[in-house]
Amino acid sequence: MAPLRLVAGIVALTLLIVIRRRKRLRLRASMPPGPELAWFGLGDNQRDMPKHEAWKTFTKWYEQYGPVVSVLVGSTNVIVLGTVKAATDLLEKRGSIYSSRHRQILAGEIYSGGMRGIGMPYGRRWRNWRSLIHSGLSIEASKNYKPQQSLEARILVKDFMDAADYKQLSFHLRRFAVSVVLNVGYGERIKTLHDKMVVENMEIDRYFLKILSSNSVWPILLRLPKWLQWFRWEPERMRHRDTMVYMGLLDGVKERIANKTDSAKPSVAVRGLEKQQDWGLNDIELAYACSAPWQAGGSTTSQAIHVFLFAMLLNPDVLEKAQEEIDRVVGRSRQPEFDDIDTLPYVDAICKEVLRWRPVIPIGVAHCNTTADVYEGMYIPAGSKVYANIDLMSKDPVAYPSPDEFKPERWLGPNPAPAFPFSFGFGRRQCPGMHIATNALFIVASKLIWAFDIKARVDPLTGRPVILDPDDMAGDLVRGPRDVPCVLQVRGNSEQTRALILAEAEAAETEALEFTP
Ligand code: HEM
């Protein structure tokens, strides 16, 4: 009897797999092409989905299947767009349906209480959040942060000059970037990465990344009585901790406003407190919204500057041309400032090329479509996770000939290359911090070019400059060069330049007092 039951069981299971597979294949036949579904397991493409360096696999799929590819991961349809045309057709022109985010029960709903804007689904709550963020980060608002960005950049130049080892450069860069985004969020700067504000926010980041990469929870488990939902316990405890941190930061801003001190500088928090009612945000929602610049802007900005340094190491001729431009326009008796941008087209072109050459978010942040759609005859089910292979788009050889070469010249002259704003994503979800980020990149790049010769470190074993692999990037969601082994030598009449770096950093420290409550 037992063997008969076993055989019946196997037959039933096989039938189930076959029926399920046929159903999925029928649906897949109308969907964009993609790798074959596995026979066993969940009968999906789980095994094909890359865990690291996804842009490389996405590019292979583009070569094999074309500009729109679909894969099935568990029960989620994943769509990968490989061209600017497909991405703008869907994510921009059909933005009313492609501007949501995929449901994240653990990281988005339970841990964040639905309050972290970057993962919020499209709808009224996100629009209110985005209005606040827009008013704090818009092109107009971004001008308010230039004085602090400039002073932080002058301090950064001195920190770079004093750095005993190239490994310290990353810490200084990170300090620069987080000081900028904390100022955007709260009108406060930090002097060191040991600041309590930084340490607490970094702990939050660590937990956020951990929970983001943990296995998702089946929605059916949410029907259990709450006290039985074991997966809630830790994230809810952490949410409580985060809420205390964020509310503490917002309370600090409230106090400064109440005391009428000048140190309540323009920031997302100040804007939010002014118009909290209009955007229908309660105190906790506002406190979470103010954390968005930190969450989205710190490592992206510092990685973009790492890419700049890496590009300068690999392209000494570009650095030389930029130095020539700066010396001619600005001279050696002061550092470049924001007002110089219109007269420094080559440096500006370097910044554009940095963002194109190695986009720091290579596959963007996935969008999600709220209703089903048909694109060029291909069916895209509602709730698909839609990625844009930004890395591939930045290498389009028609728009950007010799795309692997770092060529600022492509942005100059009578026929410049088509703009590439896509490093900042697409459509209604496009990065609202792009103006602050490009300002940060320009001010740091121009000052470093003015101050230093940037050379490859000499390998003590061979006595020769370290050989760099231009494709050696590290990181998945946000990436940057794995290593930037550079030596910075103060330029020109180095005693005079040194003295100027010190004097400008000293002046910056005095200006910085205004930003330290
Ligand atoms: C070089 C630096 C940066 C790059 C390359 C970058 C890139 C991106 C990308 C690709 C997205 C996703 C867009 C999409 O969904 O299509 C994004 C979202 C976002 N970025 Fe940035 N970003 C940078 C710096 C910043 C800065 C400095 C801030 C804040 C001060 C910021 C704030 C945000 C926010 C709040 C979102 C979420 C928008 C939403 O979901 O509606 N970013 N960014």
XYZ file of C-alpha atoms and ligand atoms in Angstrom:
560
model
C 0.000 0.000 0.000
C 2.762 2.396 0.999
C 4.633 2.234 -2.376
C 1.325 2.857 -4.156
C 0.750 5.988 -2.103
C 4.274 7.106 -2.840
C 3.794 6.629 -6.585
C 0.446 8.482 -6.431
C 2.165 11.289 -4.546
C 4.951 11.568 -7.122
C 2.446 11.533 -10.011
C 0.327 14.243 -8.336
C 3.386 16.401 -7.688
C 4.640 15.981 -11.254
C 1.187 16.892 -12.592
C 1.146 19.985 -10.378
C 4.567 21.067 -11.629
C 3.550 20.470 -15.270
C 0.224 22.342 -14.942
C 1.843 25.249 -13.126
C 4.632 25.419 -15.657
C 2.193 25.377 -18.598
C 0.193 28.191 -17.010
C 3.336 30.226 -16.463
C 4.608 29.503 -19.976
C 1.285 30.625 -21.483
C 1.561 33.933 -19.598
C 5.266 34.240 -20.428
C 4.547 33.770 -24.151
C 2.830 37.165 -24.194
C 5.479 38.794 -21.996
C 8.925 40.161 -22.932
C 11.461 37.407 -23.732
C 13.895 36.136 -21.108
C 15.734 33.114 -19.756
C 13.843 29.813 -19.545
C 11.944 28.935 -16.398
C 13.521 26.242 -14.254
C 11.699 22.904 -14.163
C 11.973 22.334 -10.460
C 11.938 24.375 -7.268
C 9.500 27.203 -7.811
C 9.658 26.725 -11.578
C 10.936 30.267 -11.967
C 14.187 32.129 -12.790
C 15.453 32.376 -9.228
C 18.720 30.692 -10.212
C 19.244 33.164 -13.094
C 18.749 36.281 -10.996
C 22.170 37.703 -10.088
C 22.917 38.432 -6.434
C 25.891 40.683 -7.190
C 26.906 43.014 -10.029
C 23.462 42.614 -11.574
C 24.270 45.086 -14.353
C 26.621 42.535 -15.926
C 23.943 39.822 -16.158
C 21.342 42.364 -17.274
C 23.665 43.380 -20.110
C 24.077 39.743 -21.198
C 20.279 39.398 -21.239
C 20.011 42.540 -23.354
C 22.436 41.039 -25.881
C 20.504 37.779 -25.930
C 16.866 38.883 -25.676
C 16.683 42.586 -26.579
C 15.789 45.872 -24.897
C 12.949 44.539 -22.707
C 13.551 41.297 -20.808
C 11.371 39.479 -18.307
C 12.264 36.983 -15.607
C 10.186 35.443 -12.883
C 11.565 35.455 -9.355
C 9.307 33.548 -6.997
C 5.954 35.026 -7.919
C 7.387 38.430 -8.891
C 7.725 39.407 -12.517
C 10.947 41.304 -13.035
C 11.309 43.459 -16.142
C 14.732 44.748 -17.194
C 14.950 47.705 -19.576
C 18.153 48.015 -21.586
C 17.713 51.193 -23.628
C 16.978 54.828 -22.848
C 14.052 54.587 -25.281
C 12.370 51.713 -23.466
C 13.053 53.296 -20.066
C 11.730 56.732 -21.008
C 8.739 55.227 -22.900
C 7.678 53.341 -19.793
C 9.058 55.062 -16.689
C 8.627 58.631 -17.937
C 5.892 58.764 -20.605
C 3.748 56.231 -18.758
C 4.820 57.581 -15.382
C 1.253 57.553 -14.074
C 1.429 53.760 -13.852
C 5.201 53.073 -13.534
C 6.056 55.209 -10.489
C 5.385 52.899 -7.597
C 7.723 50.664 -5.604
C 7.438 46.957 -5.014
C 5.819 45.862 -1.763
C 8.369 45.208 1.014
C 6.613 43.759 3.993
C 9.609 43.622 6.325
C 11.758 46.606 5.352
C 9.005 48.938 4.108
C 5.884 48.160 6.076
C 6.952 46.666 9.407
C 10.380 48.198 9.979
C 9.735 51.596 8.351
C 6.011 51.835 9.104
C 5.613 52.880 5.455
C 7.378 56.180 6.249
C 10.660 55.879 4.330
C 9.900 57.721 1.113
C 12.330 55.972 -1.222
C 10.401 52.694 -0.829
C 6.892 54.193 -0.579
C 4.277 52.994 -3.043
C 2.885 55.635 -5.396
C -0.096 57.461 -3.929
C -1.184 60.373 -1.760
C 1.278 59.645 1.053
C 4.239 59.516 -1.342
C 3.070 62.710 -3.127
C 2.962 64.593 0.194
C 6.399 63.271 1.102
C 7.771 64.128 -2.330
C 6.339 67.714 -2.157
C 8.260 68.285 1.053
C 11.422 66.694 -0.342
C 11.111 68.700 -3.548
C 10.771 71.947 -1.656
C 13.907 71.133 0.365
C 16.051 69.825 -2.517
C 14.823 71.634 -5.666
C 17.208 73.515 -7.946
C 16.187 76.745 -6.140
C 16.587 75.255 -2.656
C 19.929 73.676 -3.616
C 21.450 77.186 -3.798
C 20.959 77.535 -0.022
C 23.392 74.706 0.614
C 26.229 76.034 -1.553
C 27.957 78.037 1.225
C 28.188 74.960 3.426
C 29.246 72.723 0.496
C 31.996 75.197 -0.337
C 33.328 75.387 3.220
C 33.237 71.606 3.620
C 35.131 71.249 0.338
C 37.847 73.658 1.546
C 38.198 71.612 4.724
C 38.295 68.453 2.604
C 41.194 69.813 0.529
C 43.177 70.428 3.718
C 42.255 66.982 5.070
C 43.479 65.450 1.798
C 46.705 67.448 2.008
C 47.336 66.200 5.558
C 46.348 62.574 4.895
C 49.261 60.282 5.672
C 47.906 57.417 3.611
C 45.572 57.197 0.620
C 43.276 54.880 2.577
C 42.297 57.887 4.725
C 40.900 59.743 1.733
C 37.692 57.689 1.793
C 36.997 58.675 5.398
C 37.484 62.350 4.623
C 35.249 62.058 1.583
C 32.581 60.317 3.603
C 32.759 63.046 6.230
C 32.305 65.664 3.520
C 29.309 63.866 2.005
C 27.480 63.134 5.257
C 28.092 66.624 6.563
C 26.447 67.969 3.403
C 23.389 65.712 3.634
C 22.921 66.291 7.370
C 22.960 69.996 6.667
C 20.330 69.466 3.951
C 18.206 67.411 6.361
C 18.600 69.431 9.563
C 20.794 72.493 8.938
C 23.579 70.917 10.999
C 27.095 69.956 10.031
C 29.462 67.449 11.571
C 33.183 67.693 12.215
C 33.942 64.005 12.440
C 32.433 60.657 11.616
C 32.445 59.925 15.370
C 29.675 62.490 15.872
C 26.685 60.927 17.673
C 24.392 61.918 14.810
C 26.547 59.970 12.345
C 27.045 56.931 14.548
C 23.303 56.577 15.195
C 22.373 57.046 11.560
C 25.016 54.545 10.472
C 23.553 51.968 12.852
C 20.168 52.577 11.284
C 21.681 52.123 7.794
C 23.264 48.841 8.815
C 19.995 47.417 10.054
C 18.109 48.745 7.034
C 20.497 46.986 4.635
C 20.301 43.807 6.672
C 16.517 43.695 6.630
C 16.394 44.701 2.967
C 18.443 41.657 2.042
C 16.635 39.216 4.350
C 14.056 36.800 2.990
C 10.671 38.334 2.429
C 7.628 37.325 4.435
C 4.619 35.665 2.826
C 1.672 38.087 2.980
C -0.555 35.290 4.292
C 1.441 35.316 7.548
C 0.105 38.814 8.223
C -3.255 37.155 8.922
C -1.842 35.520 12.051
C -2.702 37.278 15.303
C -0.092 40.009 15.776
C 1.405 38.428 18.861
C 2.165 35.317 16.807
C 3.949 37.231 14.040
C 7.476 36.507 15.271
C 9.052 38.252 12.264
C 7.716 41.599 13.583
C 9.439 41.559 16.925
C 12.931 42.695 15.996
C 12.041 45.191 13.216
C 9.398 46.838 15.412
C 11.919 47.223 18.215
C 14.330 48.780 15.738
C 11.612 51.079 14.396
C 11.083 52.375 17.912
C 14.828 53.076 18.188
C 14.898 54.861 14.796
C 11.862 56.935 15.688
C 13.598 58.161 18.848
C 16.708 59.112 16.846
C 14.750 60.923 14.117
C 12.441 62.696 16.577
C 15.477 63.809 18.601
C 16.975 65.404 15.485
C 13.718 67.124 14.571
C 13.289 68.382 18.154
C 16.752 69.964 17.915
C 15.593 71.969 14.879
C 12.354 72.944 16.654
C 14.365 74.219 19.605
C 16.616 76.312 17.412
C 13.580 77.854 15.697
C 11.903 78.497 19.077
C 15.075 80.140 20.418
C 15.122 82.256 17.259
C 18.796 81.453 16.845
C 20.321 82.012 13.440
C 21.501 78.424 13.458
C 18.130 77.134 12.224
C 19.554 77.160 8.686
C 17.426 76.304 5.640
C 16.846 72.547 5.585
C 14.212 69.947 4.837
C 13.278 70.021 8.538
C 12.745 73.795 8.595
C 10.642 73.653 5.402
C 8.685 70.723 6.777
C 7.930 72.438 10.068
C 6.746 75.556 8.205
C 4.288 73.664 6.011
C 3.621 70.490 7.962
C -0.156 70.969 7.909
C -0.303 71.631 4.148
C 1.401 68.334 3.426
C -0.636 66.465 6.013
C 2.435 65.053 7.773
C 2.380 64.227 11.466
C 5.533 64.732 13.573
C 6.805 61.184 13.137
C 6.240 61.189 9.370
C 8.051 64.513 9.138
C 10.925 63.187 11.252
C 11.296 60.200 8.890
C 11.107 62.460 5.822
C 14.001 64.574 7.138
C 16.187 61.463 7.190
C 15.830 60.942 3.410
C 18.838 63.098 2.384
C 21.063 61.072 4.717
C 19.717 57.739 3.500
C 19.854 58.487 -0.214
C 22.558 61.131 -0.533
C 25.583 60.186 1.591
C 27.183 57.175 -0.031
C 26.004 58.127 -3.546
C 27.744 61.492 -3.381
C 30.934 60.112 -1.882
C 31.048 57.303 -4.468
C 30.612 59.794 -7.326
C 33.653 61.696 -6.016
C 35.581 58.413 -5.776
C 34.762 57.833 -9.440
C 36.134 61.302 -10.198
C 39.444 60.505 -8.445
C 39.636 57.147 -10.215
C 39.029 58.772 -13.606
C 41.780 61.315 -12.915
C 44.205 58.529 -12.005
C 43.462 56.729 -15.237
C 43.463 59.828 -17.445
C 46.375 62.151 -16.577
C 45.883 64.056 -19.852
C 42.349 65.035 -18.765
C 43.618 66.223 -15.390
C 46.303 68.291 -17.105
C 43.789 70.005 -19.406
C 41.512 70.785 -16.453
C 44.438 72.218 -14.468
C 45.348 74.379 -17.425
C 41.759 75.698 -17.580
C 41.594 76.408 -13.849
C 45.010 78.108 -13.735
C 44.047 80.301 -16.692
C 40.593 81.262 -15.379
C 40.942 81.209 -11.585
C 44.688 81.588 -11.129
C 46.819 80.334 -8.247
C 45.892 82.931 -5.644
C 42.514 81.432 -4.670
C 40.530 78.201 -5.000
C 37.683 77.836 -7.528
C 34.188 78.590 -6.248
C 30.633 77.981 -7.470
C 30.559 81.325 -9.301
C 33.340 80.082 -11.584
C 31.299 77.280 -13.104
C 30.316 79.141 -16.292
C 33.945 79.918 -17.035
C 35.148 76.347 -16.369
C 33.412 74.351 -19.150
C 36.061 71.604 -19.173
C 35.745 70.966 -15.426
C 31.963 70.990 -15.796
C 32.315 68.454 -18.638
C 34.468 66.243 -16.387
C 31.623 66.175 -13.828
C 29.091 65.182 -16.522
C 31.455 62.471 -17.740
C 31.960 61.131 -14.183
C 28.203 60.596 -13.855
C 27.988 58.914 -17.279
C 31.174 56.860 -17.265
C 30.474 54.901 -14.070
C 26.905 55.515 -12.829
C 27.021 54.893 -9.086
C 23.544 53.302 -9.035
C 24.052 50.990 -12.021
C 20.590 49.400 -12.155
C 18.673 52.241 -10.528
C 16.024 51.671 -7.904
C 13.295 49.385 -9.265
C 9.980 50.991 -10.159
C 6.719 49.059 -9.980
C 3.685 49.385 -12.280
C 0.322 49.730 -10.589
C -1.717 48.459 -13.559
C -1.025 45.921 -16.304
C 0.370 47.333 -19.531
C 1.274 46.348 -23.087
C 4.509 47.713 -24.578
C 5.325 47.040 -28.241
C 3.039 44.004 -28.141
C 4.570 42.647 -24.890
C 2.392 42.161 -21.837
C 3.700 43.561 -18.542
C 1.611 42.334 -15.587
C 0.672 44.786 -12.829
C 3.040 44.711 -9.866
C 6.160 43.955 -11.940
C 9.507 45.091 -10.590
C 10.988 47.243 -13.358
C 14.756 47.846 -13.467
C 16.588 50.183 -15.826
C 20.094 48.995 -16.737
C 21.565 52.486 -16.364
C 25.112 51.144 -16.690
C 24.332 49.757 -20.155
C 22.476 52.894 -21.259
C 25.472 55.018 -20.332
C 27.533 52.955 -22.776
C 25.336 53.418 -25.836
C 27.995 53.687 -28.572
C 25.754 55.743 -30.850
C 25.069 58.474 -28.299
C 28.504 58.181 -26.652
C 31.104 56.908 -29.155
C 33.971 54.927 -27.521
C 31.807 54.765 -24.393
C 34.442 53.118 -22.193
C 36.788 56.047 -22.676
C 36.603 58.909 -20.212
C 36.184 61.811 -22.649
C 34.940 65.132 -21.241
C 35.280 66.513 -24.792
C 32.081 64.698 -25.786
C 30.093 67.286 -23.780
C 31.735 70.286 -25.459
C 31.745 71.938 -28.870
C 28.926 72.626 -31.319
C 27.525 69.058 -31.219
C 27.696 67.849 -27.632
C 26.520 64.359 -26.697
C 22.890 64.002 -25.616
C 22.520 64.725 -21.881
C 22.623 61.711 -19.580
C 20.500 62.583 -16.535
C 19.613 58.888 -16.158
C 22.291 58.260 -13.535
C 19.651 59.912 -11.361
C 16.875 57.575 -12.472
C 13.658 58.213 -14.336
C 10.338 60.001 -14.355
C 8.422 60.924 -11.242
C 10.830 59.059 -8.969
C 13.945 60.669 -10.448
C 16.465 61.618 -7.767
C 15.292 64.855 -6.128
C 18.829 65.401 -4.760
C 20.450 65.643 -8.202
C 21.169 69.389 -7.994
C 22.754 69.073 -4.574
C 24.783 66.093 -5.806
C 26.049 67.799 -8.968
C 26.937 70.917 -6.961
C 28.899 68.759 -4.508
C 30.732 67.018 -7.319
C 31.648 70.280 -9.047
C 32.924 72.073 -5.964
C 35.056 69.141 -4.807
C 36.359 68.237 -8.279
C 37.328 71.815 -9.122
C 39.141 72.343 -5.808
C 41.009 69.038 -6.007
C 42.066 69.740 -9.581
C 43.277 73.184 -8.482
C 45.163 71.798 -5.473
C 46.723 68.489 -6.462
C 48.482 66.390 -9.010
C 46.702 63.065 -8.688
C 49.051 60.161 -9.390
C 48.915 56.390 -9.042
C 50.575 55.025 -5.923
C 53.877 53.247 -6.450
C 53.785 49.548 -5.621
C 56.592 49.018 -3.049
C 57.255 45.529 -4.466
C 57.717 46.463 -8.116
C 58.707 50.114 -7.684
C 56.218 50.917 -10.470
C 52.858 52.744 -10.387
C 50.018 50.378 -9.445
C 48.177 49.102 -12.515
C 44.477 49.859 -12.351
C 41.602 47.939 -13.849
C 39.058 50.578 -14.974
C 36.217 48.061 -14.570
C 37.049 47.058 -11.012
C 33.955 48.336 -9.223
C 32.608 47.202 -5.851
C 29.089 47.421 -4.418
C 25.705 46.407 -5.694
C 22.951 48.965 -5.134
C 25.504 51.784 -4.827
C 28.915 51.095 -6.311
C 32.248 52.769 -6.781
C 35.847 51.893 -7.598
C 37.093 49.060 -5.368
C 40.269 50.971 -4.621
C 41.649 54.389 -5.539
C 45.351 53.983 -4.797
C 46.436 57.551 -5.391
C 49.088 59.934 -4.193
C 48.138 63.598 -4.019
C 50.946 66.069 -4.577
C 50.349 69.737 -3.863
C 50.696 71.592 -7.167
C 52.752 74.432 -8.543
C 54.678 76.576 -6.121
C 53.790 74.128 -3.419
C 54.656 76.374 -0.455
C 52.308 79.085 -1.687
C 49.588 76.549 -2.540
C 49.984 74.875 0.853
C 49.657 78.209 2.633
C 46.525 78.988 0.638
C 44.967 75.617 1.392
C 45.574 76.218 5.091
C 44.255 79.790 4.999
C 41.088 78.811 3.091
C 40.462 75.883 5.450
C 40.890 78.155 8.456
C 38.387 80.647 7.036
C 36.052 77.713 6.334
C 36.297 76.555 9.972
C 35.160 80.016 11.089
C 32.247 80.010 8.616
C 31.390 76.512 9.834
C 30.621 77.798 13.341
C 27.321 79.081 11.947
C 26.318 75.510 11.129
C 27.258 74.031 14.471
C 24.381 74.492 16.894
C 25.742 61.327 -7.324
C 24.832 61.281 -6.382
C 23.470 60.648 -6.531
C 23.016 59.734 -7.450
C 23.777 59.118 -8.614
C 21.632 59.457 -7.123
C 20.819 58.589 -7.836
C 19.533 58.263 -7.479
C 18.708 57.281 -8.165
C 19.135 56.463 -9.376
C 17.507 57.239 -7.526
C 16.309 56.368 -7.909
C 15.479 57.079 -8.950
C 14.368 56.236 -9.533
O 13.664 55.571 -8.790
O 14.206 56.235 -10.773
C 17.562 58.188 -6.438
C 16.520 58.423 -5.563
C 16.569 59.345 -4.538
N 17.615 60.196 -4.252
Fe 19.406 60.283 -5.194
N 21.283 60.196 -6.040
C 22.365 60.942 -5.638
C 22.422 61.841 -4.600
C 21.357 62.212 -3.814
C 21.388 63.254 -2.804
C 22.612 64.131 -2.491
C 20.155 63.266 -2.218
C 19.632 64.159 -1.123
C 20.214 65.247 -0.691
C 19.338 62.238 -2.863
C 18.025 61.946 -2.548
C 17.262 60.960 -3.168
C 15.914 60.590 -2.721
C 15.153 61.194 -1.545
C 15.476 59.577 -3.600
C 14.135 58.833 -3.573
C 13.146 59.451 -4.567
C 11.810 58.719 -4.637
O 11.728 57.524 -4.405
O 10.798 59.390 -4.970
N 20.107 61.635 -3.826
N 18.794 58.805 -6.428
